[in-house]
Amino acid sequence: MLYSVSNWKDVVQPALQSKKEEFHMLGYINVTEETIWEYLLENERTWKKRVHLHKVVQDILHLKMSDYMNRLTINSYIDLEAKSRSGNQLASILEDIESTRNARSEG
């Protein structure tokens, strides 16, 4: 069945909990089910308006800590840039990183 991705959050909660526990075992105790869900919503360009349940669960269970941490790092730099507004050089670098990442994920 195809449903809007937002409808799957409650259904996939056990998978989110499992991934959170995996990250906690690796020492990343600040990871929550909500932050994992937000990461997936932000990064899963394959999730269009509607998606199958098995695709959502698969993406949760296959999430790598390195991908998650890279996204947090980039978001931290973006937040820092937004707060400081001290120059366009950092924004340009981050845009280059993001466009390279997007090109790789689409290819």
Tab-separated table of N, CA and C in Angstrom:
chain	number	residue	atom	x	y	z
A	1	MET	N	0.821	-1.186	0.000
A	1	MET	CA	0.000	0.000	0.000
A	1	MET	C	0.864	1.248	0.000
A	2	LEU	N	0.440	2.236	-0.734
A	2	LEU	CA	1.117	3.522	-0.766
A	2	LEU	C	0.393	4.504	0.148
A	3	TYR	N	1.153	5.164	0.981
A	3	TYR	CA	0.610	6.190	1.854
A	3	TYR	C	1.590	7.340	1.901
A	4	SER	N	1.117	8.480	2.348
A	4	SER	CA	1.993	9.610	2.580
A	4	SER	C	3.023	9.211	3.643
A	5	VAL	N	4.254	9.658	3.472
A	5	VAL	CA	5.326	9.288	4.396
A	5	VAL	C	4.988	9.674	5.825
A	6	SER	N	4.360	10.816	6.008
A	6	SER	CA	4.030	11.259	7.368
A	6	SER	C	3.102	10.281	8.077
A	7	ASN	N	2.327	9.504	7.333
A	7	ASN	CA	1.436	8.516	7.935
A	7	ASN	C	2.173	7.294	8.468
A	8	TRP	N	3.409	7.081	8.052
A	8	TRP	CA	4.141	5.878	8.439
A	8	TRP	C	4.896	6.011	9.763
A	9	LYS	N	5.058	7.207	10.288
A	9	LYS	CA	5.904	7.383	11.467
A	9	LYS	C	5.498	6.481	12.632
A	10	ASP	N	4.226	6.443	12.974
A	10	ASP	CA	3.778	5.604	14.088
A	10	ASP	C	3.961	4.121	13.781
A	11	VAL	N	3.765	3.760	12.533
A	11	VAL	CA	3.879	2.354	12.133
A	11	VAL	C	5.325	1.869	12.198
A	12	VAL	N	6.274	2.734	11.815
A	12	VAL	CA	7.684	2.327	11.768
A	12	VAL	C	8.414	2.625	13.073
A	13	GLN	N	7.692	3.033	14.095
A	13	GLN	CA	8.312	3.362	15.381
A	13	GLN	C	9.212	2.251	15.909
A	14	PRO	N	8.848	0.969	15.810
A	14	PRO	CA	9.774	-0.077	16.279
A	14	PRO	C	11.110	-0.081	15.525
A	15	ALA	N	11.088	0.210	14.239
A	15	ALA	CA	12.337	0.284	13.477
A	15	ALA	C	13.158	1.493	13.914
A	16	LEU	N	12.495	2.618	14.172
A	16	LEU	CA	13.192	3.806	14.667
A	16	LEU	C	13.825	3.530	16.027
A	17	GLN	N	13.086	2.842	16.883
A	17	GLN	CA	13.605	2.506	18.208
A	17	GLN	C	14.813	1.584	18.092
A	18	SER	N	14.732	0.617	17.211
A	18	SER	CA	15.843	-0.308	17.008
A	18	SER	C	17.093	0.422	16.526
A	19	LYS	N	16.932	1.348	15.580
A	19	LYS	CA	18.071	2.102	15.058
A	19	LYS	C	18.647	3.003	16.138
A	20	LYS	N	17.777	3.630	16.936
A	20	LYS	CA	18.243	4.471	18.038
A	20	LYS	C	19.069	3.648	19.017
A	21	GLU	N	18.596	2.460	19.368
A	21	GLU	CA	19.330	1.597	20.298
A	21	GLU	C	20.673	1.170	19.711
A	22	GLU	N	20.703	0.911	18.414
A	22	GLU	CA	21.971	0.567	17.755
A	22	GLU	C	22.964	1.719	17.880
A	23	PHE	N	22.515	2.939	17.619
A	23	PHE	CA	23.392	4.104	17.725
A	23	PHE	C	23.837	4.324	19.169
A	24	HIS	N	22.946	4.074	20.122
A	24	HIS	CA	23.314	4.206	21.540
A	24	HIS	C	24.401	3.200	21.902
A	25	MET	N	24.289	1.983	21.388
A	25	MET	CA	25.315	0.969	21.668
A	25	MET	C	26.674	1.385	21.102
A	26	LEU	N	26.658	2.191	20.053
A	26	LEU	CA	27.900	2.684	19.454
A	26	LEU	C	28.427	3.927	20.175
A	27	GLY	N	27.686	4.374	21.199
A	27	GLY	CA	28.134	5.498	22.006
A	27	GLY	C	27.491	6.829	21.680
A	28	TYR	N	26.584	6.861	20.727
A	28	TYR	CA	25.912	8.099	20.346
A	28	TYR	C	24.586	8.202	21.101
A	29	ILE	N	24.681	8.599	22.375
A	29	ILE	CA	23.520	8.541	23.259
A	29	ILE	C	22.538	9.691	23.063
A	30	ASN	N	22.909	10.717	22.301
A	30	ASN	CA	22.008	11.848	22.076
A	30	ASN	C	21.074	11.636	20.893
A	31	VAL	N	21.218	10.540	20.186
A	31	VAL	CA	20.355	10.242	19.048
A	31	VAL	C	18.983	9.826	19.566
A	32	THR	N	17.936	10.394	18.966
A	32	THR	CA	16.573	10.043	19.349
A	32	THR	C	15.827	9.507	18.133
A	33	GLU	N	14.713	8.897	18.382
A	33	GLU	CA	13.870	8.425	17.280
A	33	GLU	C	13.422	9.605	16.420
A	34	GLU	N	13.145	10.709	17.067
A	34	GLU	CA	12.697	11.906	16.340
A	34	GLU	C	13.805	12.458	15.435
A	35	THR	N	15.041	12.493	15.924
A	35	THR	CA	16.126	13.018	15.087
A	35	THR	C	16.420	12.085	13.912
A	36	ILE	N	16.260	10.794	14.119
A	36	ILE	CA	16.425	9.839	13.008
A	36	ILE	C	15.334	10.071	11.973
A	37	TRP	N	14.099	10.224	12.418
A	37	TRP	CA	12.975	10.457	11.511
A	37	TRP	C	13.181	11.759	10.724
A	38	GLU	N	13.598	12.823	11.420
A	38	GLU	CA	13.849	14.099	10.759
A	38	GLU	C	14.950	13.961	9.712
A	39	TYR	N	16.008	13.215	10.055
A	39	TYR	CA	17.086	12.981	9.096
A	39	TYR	C	16.534	12.311	7.840
A	40	LEU	N	15.739	11.280	8.024
A	40	LEU	CA	15.208	10.548	6.878
A	40	LEU	C	14.290	11.423	6.027
A	41	LEU	N	13.447	12.204	6.661
A	41	LEU	CA	12.560	13.094	5.906
A	41	LEU	C	13.352	14.117	5.102
A	42	GLU	N	14.434	14.589	5.682
A	42	GLU	CA	15.260	15.600	5.022
A	42	GLU	C	16.098	15.022	3.893
A	43	ASN	N	16.527	13.783	4.036
A	43	ASN	CA	17.519	13.234	3.117
A	43	ASN	C	17.010	12.211	2.129
A	44	GLU	N	15.859	11.678	2.342
A	44	GLU	CA	15.369	10.646	1.434
A	44	GLU	C	14.626	11.247	0.260
A	45	ARG	N	15.395	11.624	-0.738
A	45	ARG	CA	14.788	12.208	-1.935
A	45	ARG	C	13.980	11.182	-2.712
A	46	THR	N	14.201	9.912	-2.434
A	46	THR	CA	13.427	8.872	-3.100
A	46	THR	C	12.022	8.776	-2.514
A	47	TRP	N	11.834	9.370	-1.326
A	47	TRP	CA	10.509	9.410	-0.728
A	47	TRP	C	9.761	10.571	-1.360
A	48	LYS	N	8.990	10.273	-2.313
A	48	LYS	CA	8.205	11.332	-2.931
A	48	LYS	C	6.997	11.582	-2.034
A	49	LYS	N	5.879	11.850	-2.587
A	49	LYS	CA	4.712	12.114	-1.738
A	49	LYS	C	4.154	10.835	-1.144
A	50	ARG	N	4.326	9.726	-1.848
A	50	ARG	CA	3.792	8.452	-1.365
A	50	ARG	C	4.872	7.385	-1.488
A	51	VAL	N	4.862	6.468	-0.538
A	51	VAL	CA	5.906	5.454	-0.509
A	51	VAL	C	5.369	4.193	0.166
A	52	HIS	N	5.946	3.061	-0.192
A	52	HIS	CA	5.565	1.789	0.426
A	52	HIS	C	6.193	1.673	1.810
A	53	LEU	N	5.494	1.009	2.693
A	53	LEU	CA	5.970	0.811	4.056
A	53	LEU	C	7.331	0.121	4.079
A	54	HIS	N	7.522	-0.909	3.273
A	54	HIS	CA	8.787	-1.644	3.309
A	54	HIS	C	9.966	-0.758	2.925
A	55	LYS	N	9.760	0.247	2.073
A	55	LYS	CA	10.840	1.161	1.683
A	55	LYS	C	11.239	2.036	2.863
A	56	VAL	N	10.270	2.502	3.623
A	56	VAL	CA	10.555	3.338	4.787
A	56	VAL	C	11.337	2.530	5.825
A	57	VAL	N	10.877	1.317	6.123
A	57	VAL	CA	11.563	0.460	7.103
A	57	VAL	C	12.967	0.130	6.623
A	58	GLN	N	13.117	-0.195	5.355
A	58	GLN	CA	14.438	-0.505	4.796
A	58	GLN	C	15.389	0.677	4.967
A	59	ASP	N	14.928	1.877	4.668
A	59	ASP	CA	15.783	3.061	4.791
A	59	ASP	C	16.181	3.317	6.240
A	60	ILE	N	15.286	3.062	7.168
A	60	ILE	CA	15.617	3.227	8.585
A	60	ILE	C	16.690	2.222	8.991
A	61	LEU	N	16.464	0.966	8.659
A	61	LEU	CA	17.381	-0.083	9.107
A	61	LEU	C	18.741	-0.029	8.416
A	62	HIS	N	18.802	0.557	7.232
A	62	HIS	CA	20.070	0.659	6.510
A	62	HIS	C	20.799	1.980	6.748
A	63	LEU	N	20.241	2.835	7.585
A	63	LEU	CA	20.874	4.119	7.879
A	63	LEU	C	22.239	3.887	8.535
A	64	LYS	N	23.262	4.522	7.983
A	64	LYS	CA	24.621	4.409	8.527
A	64	LYS	C	24.892	5.584	9.453
A	65	MET	N	25.615	5.292	10.531
A	65	MET	CA	25.968	6.337	11.483
A	65	MET	C	26.773	7.434	10.793
A	66	SER	N	27.648	7.074	9.878
A	66	SER	CA	28.479	8.085	9.210
A	66	SER	C	27.620	9.057	8.406
A	67	ASP	N	26.599	8.559	7.730
A	67	ASP	CA	25.712	9.448	6.968
A	67	ASP	C	24.947	10.382	7.905
A	68	TYR	N	24.469	9.814	8.997
A	68	TYR	CA	23.726	10.597	9.979
A	68	TYR	C	24.611	11.698	10.575
A	69	MET	N	25.834	11.343	10.965
A	69	MET	CA	26.741	12.308	11.573
A	69	MET	C	27.203	13.351	10.565
A	70	ASN	N	27.412	12.963	9.319
A	70	ASN	CA	27.774	13.941	8.287
A	70	ASN	C	26.686	14.994	8.137
A	71	ARG	N	25.435	14.550	8.123
A	71	ARG	CA	24.314	15.481	8.003
A	71	ARG	C	24.267	16.416	9.201
A	72	LEU	N	24.474	15.894	10.418
A	72	LEU	CA	24.474	16.747	11.606
A	72	LEU	C	25.593	17.781	11.530
A	73	THR	N	26.751	17.362	11.053
A	73	THR	CA	27.885	18.274	10.939
A	73	THR	C	27.583	19.387	9.940
A	74	ILE	N	27.073	19.026	8.788
A	74	ILE	CA	26.724	20.028	7.784
A	74	ILE	C	25.665	20.976	8.319
A	75	ASN	N	24.647	20.436	8.993
A	75	ASN	CA	23.606	21.295	9.566
A	75	ASN	C	24.178	22.232	10.630
A	76	SER	N	25.150	21.752	11.392
A	76	SER	CA	25.786	22.607	12.396
A	76	SER	C	26.520	23.768	11.738
A	77	TYR	N	27.236	23.482	10.651
A	77	TYR	CA	27.926	24.544	9.923
A	77	TYR	C	26.940	25.531	9.311
A	78	ILE	N	25.848	25.023	8.790
A	78	ILE	CA	24.829	25.899	8.212
A	78	ILE	C	24.236	26.792	9.296
A	79	ASP	N	23.941	26.214	10.465
A	79	ASP	CA	23.419	27.008	11.576
A	79	ASP	C	24.428	28.060	12.023
A	80	LEU	N	25.692	27.668	12.085
A	80	LEU	CA	26.746	28.597	12.476
A	80	LEU	C	26.824	29.751	11.483
A	81	GLU	N	26.754	29.415	10.211
A	81	GLU	CA	26.812	30.446	9.174
A	81	GLU	C	25.611	31.376	9.282
A	82	ALA	N	24.453	30.814	9.511
A	82	ALA	CA	23.253	31.644	9.627
A	82	ALA	C	23.347	32.582	10.823
A	83	LYS	N	23.943	32.113	11.902
A	83	LYS	CA	24.068	32.932	13.102
A	83	LYS	C	25.135	33.998	12.945
A	84	SER	N	26.233	33.649	12.347
A	84	SER	CA	27.354	34.585	12.297
A	84	SER	C	27.263	35.558	11.125
A	85	ARG	N	26.817	35.072	9.994
A	85	ARG	CA	26.734	35.902	8.781
A	85	ARG	C	28.028	36.677	8.556
A	86	SER	N	29.142	36.031	8.899
A	86	SER	CA	30.427	36.713	8.833
A	86	SER	C	31.099	36.602	7.474
A	87	GLY	N	30.432	35.982	6.532
A	87	GLY	CA	31.034	35.892	5.212
A	87	GLY	C	30.348	34.852	4.381
A	88	ASN	N	30.558	34.908	3.112
A	88	ASN	CA	29.923	33.980	2.190
A	88	ASN	C	30.798	32.779	1.858
A	89	GLN	N	32.035	32.776	2.307
A	89	GLN	CA	32.942	31.687	1.954
A	89	GLN	C	32.463	30.349	2.516
A	90	LEU	N	32.057	30.312	3.780
A	90	LEU	CA	31.582	29.068	4.383
A	90	LEU	C	30.308	28.599	3.692
A	91	ALA	N	29.401	29.512	3.400
A	91	ALA	CA	28.168	29.146	2.712
A	91	ALA	C	28.470	28.546	1.347
A	92	SER	N	29.435	29.105	0.659
A	92	SER	CA	29.815	28.589	-0.661
A	92	SER	C	30.380	27.176	-0.554
A	93	ILE	N	31.219	26.952	0.437
A	93	ILE	CA	31.795	25.618	0.651
A	93	ILE	C	30.701	24.613	0.967
A	94	LEU	N	29.787	25.003	1.840
A	94	LEU	CA	28.698	24.105	2.215
A	94	LEU	C	27.781	23.816	1.032
A	95	GLU	N	27.530	24.800	0.212
A	95	GLU	CA	26.718	24.570	-0.983
A	95	GLU	C	27.410	23.594	-1.923
A	96	ASP	N	28.743	23.729	-2.063
A	96	ASP	CA	29.501	22.794	-2.900
A	96	ASP	C	29.426	21.379	-2.349
A	97	ILE	N	29.553	21.239	-1.036
A	97	ILE	CA	29.464	19.923	-0.400
A	97	ILE	C	28.084	19.325	-0.639
A	98	GLU	N	27.042	20.132	-0.427
A	98	GLU	CA	25.677	19.654	-0.584
A	98	GLU	C	25.384	19.266	-2.030
A	99	SER	N	25.844	20.071	-2.994
A	99	SER	CA	25.575	19.740	-4.395
A	99	SER	C	26.326	18.479	-4.813
A	100	THR	N	27.542	18.290	-4.303
A	100	THR	CA	28.294	17.058	-4.579
A	100	THR	C	27.584	15.864	-3.975
A	101	ARG	N	27.097	16.013	-2.752
A	101	ARG	CA	26.380	14.924	-2.073
A	101	ARG	C	25.113	14.571	-2.843
A	102	ASN	N	24.372	15.584	-3.282
A	102	ASN	CA	23.153	15.343	-4.025
A	102	ASN	C	23.432	14.645	-5.355
A	103	ALA	N	24.503	15.060	-6.025
A	103	ALA	CA	24.868	14.434	-7.301
A	103	ALA	C	25.204	12.969	-7.104
A	104	ARG	N	25.886	12.649	-6.009
A	104	ARG	CA	26.242	11.251	-5.733
A	104	ARG	C	25.015	10.415	-5.405
A	105	SER	N	24.079	10.995	-4.639
A	105	SER	CA	22.896	10.228	-4.237
A	105	SER	C	21.947	10.018	-5.398
A	106	GLU	N	21.977	10.910	-6.362
A	106	GLU	CA	21.116	10.747	-7.545
A	106	GLU	C	21.715	9.806	-8.567
A	107	GLY	N	23.024	9.638	-8.514
A	107	GLY	CA	23.722	8.825	-9.531
A	107	GLY	C	23.773	7.407	-9.222
